[in-house]
C-alpha positions as a printed Julia matrix, in Angstrom:
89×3 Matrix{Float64}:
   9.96  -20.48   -0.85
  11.3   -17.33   -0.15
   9.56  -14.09   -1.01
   9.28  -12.33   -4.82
   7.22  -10.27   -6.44
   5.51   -7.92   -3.98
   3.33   -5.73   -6.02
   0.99   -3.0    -5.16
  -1.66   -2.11   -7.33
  -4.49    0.83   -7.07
  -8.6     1.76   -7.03
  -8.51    3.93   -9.12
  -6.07    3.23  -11.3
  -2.57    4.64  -11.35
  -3.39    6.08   -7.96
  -5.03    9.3    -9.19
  -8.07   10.34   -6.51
  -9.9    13.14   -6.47
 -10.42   14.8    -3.43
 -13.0    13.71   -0.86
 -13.74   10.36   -2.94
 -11.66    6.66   -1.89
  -8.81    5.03   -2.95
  -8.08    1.08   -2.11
  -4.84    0.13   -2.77
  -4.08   -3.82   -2.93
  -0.83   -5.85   -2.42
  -0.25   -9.12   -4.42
   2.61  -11.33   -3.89
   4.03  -13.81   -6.47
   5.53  -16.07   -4.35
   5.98  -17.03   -0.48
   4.97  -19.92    1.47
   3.78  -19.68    5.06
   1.87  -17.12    6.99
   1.94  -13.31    5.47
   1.79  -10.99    7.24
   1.47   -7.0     5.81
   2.33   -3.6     6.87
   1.31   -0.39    4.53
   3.41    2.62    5.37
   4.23    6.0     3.49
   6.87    8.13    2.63
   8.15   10.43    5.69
   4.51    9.1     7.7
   6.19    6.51   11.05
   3.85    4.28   11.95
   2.23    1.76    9.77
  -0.8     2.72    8.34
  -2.35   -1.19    8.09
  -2.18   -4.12    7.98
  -3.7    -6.58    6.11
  -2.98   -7.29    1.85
  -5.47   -4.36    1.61
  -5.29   -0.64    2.56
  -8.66    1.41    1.94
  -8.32    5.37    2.31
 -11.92    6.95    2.72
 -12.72   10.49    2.08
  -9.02   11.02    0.87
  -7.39   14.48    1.75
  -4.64   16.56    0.31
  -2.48   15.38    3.11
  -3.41   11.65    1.85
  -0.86   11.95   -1.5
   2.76   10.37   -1.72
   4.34    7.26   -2.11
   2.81    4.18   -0.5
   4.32    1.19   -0.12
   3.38   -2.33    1.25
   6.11   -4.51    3.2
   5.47   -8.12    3.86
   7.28  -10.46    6.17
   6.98  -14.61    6.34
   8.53  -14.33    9.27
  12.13  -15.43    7.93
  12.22  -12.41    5.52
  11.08   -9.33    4.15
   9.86   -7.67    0.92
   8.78   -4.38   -0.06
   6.7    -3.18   -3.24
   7.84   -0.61   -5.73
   6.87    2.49   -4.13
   3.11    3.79   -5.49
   2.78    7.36   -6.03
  -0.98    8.95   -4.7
  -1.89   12.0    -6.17
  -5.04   13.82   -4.93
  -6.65   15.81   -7.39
């Protein structure tokens, strides 16, 4: 079964943090069969920031907003989520 339906989803909600507190963003995928494996990466940042379905940011900074997105590969193929903006408040 090919990949479908990457989502990302955020704690708290929307992806609004205030500054110094934590933000856990999760990624779901509809469908896929075999091994998953996950990569979290954002906007203009290289390397990946995680791996794993989840991505926890503790004692999040200014330089902690933008988009974040989560990529996941079965090995055969790749998806990506809908980019999630992060605002720090």
């Amino acid at each position: 079964i090919p990949l479908s339906g990457v989502s990302l989803s955020a704690q708290p909600p929307g992806g609004q943090v205030a500054l110094g507190d934590s933000l856990v963003l999760s990624c779901t995928v509809a469908a896929g069969t075999g091994p998953l494996s996950f990569t979290w990466h954002r906007e203009g940042s290289g390397a990946p920031l995680g791996t794993g379905p989840c991505l926890e940011l503790w004692h999040v900074g200014h330089n902690d907003s933008g988009h974040y997105q989560c990529r996941v590969s079965d090995g055969d193929s790749v998806a990506e989520s809908v980019p999630l903006n992060v605002t720090v408040l």
